[in-house]
Amino acid sequence: VRGSLTGDSRSVRRQTARLRNGLDYFVFFAGRHRHIRKMVSGEDTPSTISVARLLETARVNEDYKIFLKMDIEGWETPALRGALGSIERFRPAMLVEINDRHLMRSGSRPEDIWAMLTPLGYGAQRLSTGEPVEGYAGEDDYLWTVRA
């Protein structure tokens, strides 16, 4: 690691935390995990990649167990909408941050996510409580899995 930590003690703590988190990140992805570092969106653009293209690029097939994490500050609905075909095909488990105030940025509501995923056989549980929910139960991360 090159460079030095500079600034006041608060700044040094932030820089140290950033470095430690960065190292943890690289240690996690140093194994057999496939990592593509690009923003994921509902469609392909020069700076983003769609979930469908992401799975294609990673050469994923139906035998893989896939976990998607989405925390994209209100743009979860468009990303999910763009990924519906891939979600139907691969049936990934998904951890999706759902915050009604953030979703307003993209013109969507929490109910839109339930309307997309429940017809595909998905159920949600609120991560903070571990309880299954049938609809939006407040700002939280929701774990979506295919119901048996």
PDB file of N, CA and C in Angstrom, residues 2-3 11-13 15-16 20 33 61 69 86 94 98 100 110 116 124 128 135 137:
ATOM      1  N   ARG A   2       0.662   2.085  -0.960  1.00  0.00           N
ATOM      2  CA  ARG A   2       1.465   3.300  -1.064  1.00  0.00           C
ATOM      3  C   ARG A   2       0.755   4.468  -0.417  1.00  0.00           C
ATOM      4  N   GLY A   3       1.516   5.479  -0.116  1.00  0.00           N
ATOM      5  CA  GLY A   3       0.936   6.688   0.440  1.00  0.00           C
ATOM      6  C   GLY A   3       0.929   6.639   1.951  1.00  0.00           C
ATOM      7  N   SER A  11     -10.188  12.332  10.060  1.00  0.00           N
ATOM      8  CA  SER A  11      -9.871  12.003   8.680  1.00  0.00           C
ATOM      9  C   SER A  11      -9.026  10.730   8.605  1.00  0.00           C
ATOM     10  N   VAL A  12      -8.062  10.595   9.512  1.00  0.00           N
ATOM     11  CA  VAL A  12      -7.206   9.405   9.538  1.00  0.00           C
ATOM     12  C   VAL A  12      -8.046   8.166   9.838  1.00  0.00           C
ATOM     13  N   ARG A  13      -8.989   8.273  10.784  1.00  0.00           N
ATOM     14  CA  ARG A  13      -9.871   7.134  11.096  1.00  0.00           C
ATOM     15  C   ARG A  13     -10.683   6.736   9.876  1.00  0.00           C
ATOM     16  N   GLN A  15      -9.912   7.251   6.687  1.00  0.00           N
ATOM     17  CA  GLN A  15      -8.997   6.668   5.703  1.00  0.00           C
ATOM     18  C   GLN A  15      -8.613   5.245   6.104  1.00  0.00           C
ATOM     19  N   THR A  16      -8.370   5.019   7.399  1.00  0.00           N
ATOM     20  CA  THR A  16      -8.021   3.689   7.891  1.00  0.00           C
ATOM     21  C   THR A  16      -9.176   2.723   7.670  1.00  0.00           C
ATOM     22  N   ARG A  20      -9.143  -0.656   5.409  1.00  0.00           N
ATOM     23  CA  ARG A  20      -9.496  -1.952   5.984  1.00  0.00           C
ATOM     24  C   ARG A  20     -10.663  -2.574   5.220  1.00  0.00           C
ATOM     25  N   HIS A  33     -14.891 -16.658  -6.280  1.00  0.00           N
ATOM     26  CA  HIS A  33     -16.042 -15.833  -6.618  1.00  0.00           C
ATOM     27  C   HIS A  33     -15.782 -15.072  -7.913  1.00  0.00           C
ATOM     28  N   ASN A  61     -25.188 -20.390 -15.532  1.00  0.00           N
ATOM     29  CA  ASN A  61     -26.249 -21.240 -16.076  1.00  0.00           C
ATOM     30  C   ASN A  61     -27.222 -21.598 -14.962  1.00  0.00           C
ATOM     31  N   LYS A  69     -27.593  -8.755  -4.502  1.00  0.00           N
ATOM     32  CA  LYS A  69     -27.826  -7.739  -3.480  1.00  0.00           C
ATOM     33  C   LYS A  69     -28.048  -6.417  -4.198  1.00  0.00           C
ATOM     34  N   SER A  86     -34.313 -12.719 -16.411  1.00  0.00           N
ATOM     35  CA  SER A  86     -33.224 -13.440 -15.748  1.00  0.00           C
ATOM     36  C   SER A  86     -33.661 -13.965 -14.386  1.00  0.00           C
ATOM     37  N   MET A  94     -32.444 -12.888  -3.363  1.00  0.00           N
ATOM     38  CA  MET A  94     -32.121 -11.465  -3.521  1.00  0.00           C
ATOM     39  C   MET A  94     -32.281 -10.725  -2.202  1.00  0.00           C
ATOM     40  N   ILE A  98     -35.340  -1.699   0.508  1.00  0.00           N
ATOM     41  CA  ILE A  98     -36.590  -1.061   0.087  1.00  0.00           C
ATOM     42  C   ILE A  98     -36.887   0.081   1.051  1.00  0.00           C
ATOM     43  N   ASP A 100     -39.312   3.532   0.890  1.00  0.00           N
ATOM     44  CA  ASP A 100     -40.331   4.232   0.094  1.00  0.00           C
ATOM     45  C   ASP A 100     -39.898   5.630  -0.322  1.00  0.00           C
ATOM     46  N   PRO A 110     -42.962   0.762  -2.960  1.00  0.00           N
ATOM     47  CA  PRO A 110     -42.658  -0.599  -2.502  1.00  0.00           C
ATOM     48  C   PRO A 110     -43.621  -1.641  -3.075  1.00  0.00           C
ATOM     49  N   MET A 116     -44.226  -7.279  -8.775  1.00  0.00           N
ATOM     50  CA  MET A 116     -43.353  -7.941  -9.750  1.00  0.00           C
ATOM     51  C   MET A 116     -42.914  -9.320  -9.280  1.00  0.00           C
ATOM     52  N   ALA A 124     -41.017 -12.607   0.728  1.00  0.00           N
ATOM     53  CA  ALA A 124     -40.027 -11.722   1.346  1.00  0.00           C
ATOM     54  C   ALA A 124     -40.019 -11.891   2.850  1.00  0.00           C
ATOM     55  N   SER A 128     -34.204  -7.308   9.260  1.00  0.00           N
ATOM     56  CA  SER A 128     -33.966  -6.878  10.642  1.00  0.00           C
ATOM     57  C   SER A 128     -34.684  -7.743  11.665  1.00  0.00           C
ATOM     58  N   GLY A 135     -46.180  -7.761   2.592  1.00  0.00           N
ATOM     59  CA  GLY A 135     -46.117  -6.451   1.960  1.00  0.00           C
ATOM     60  C   GLY A 135     -45.097  -5.591   2.678  1.00  0.00           C
ATOM     61  N   ALA A 137     -43.180  -3.409   5.056  1.00  0.00           N
ATOM     62  CA  ALA A 137     -43.314  -3.248   6.501  1.00  0.00           C
ATOM     63  C   ALA A 137     -42.357  -2.185   7.024  1.00  0.00           C
TER      64      ALA A 137
END
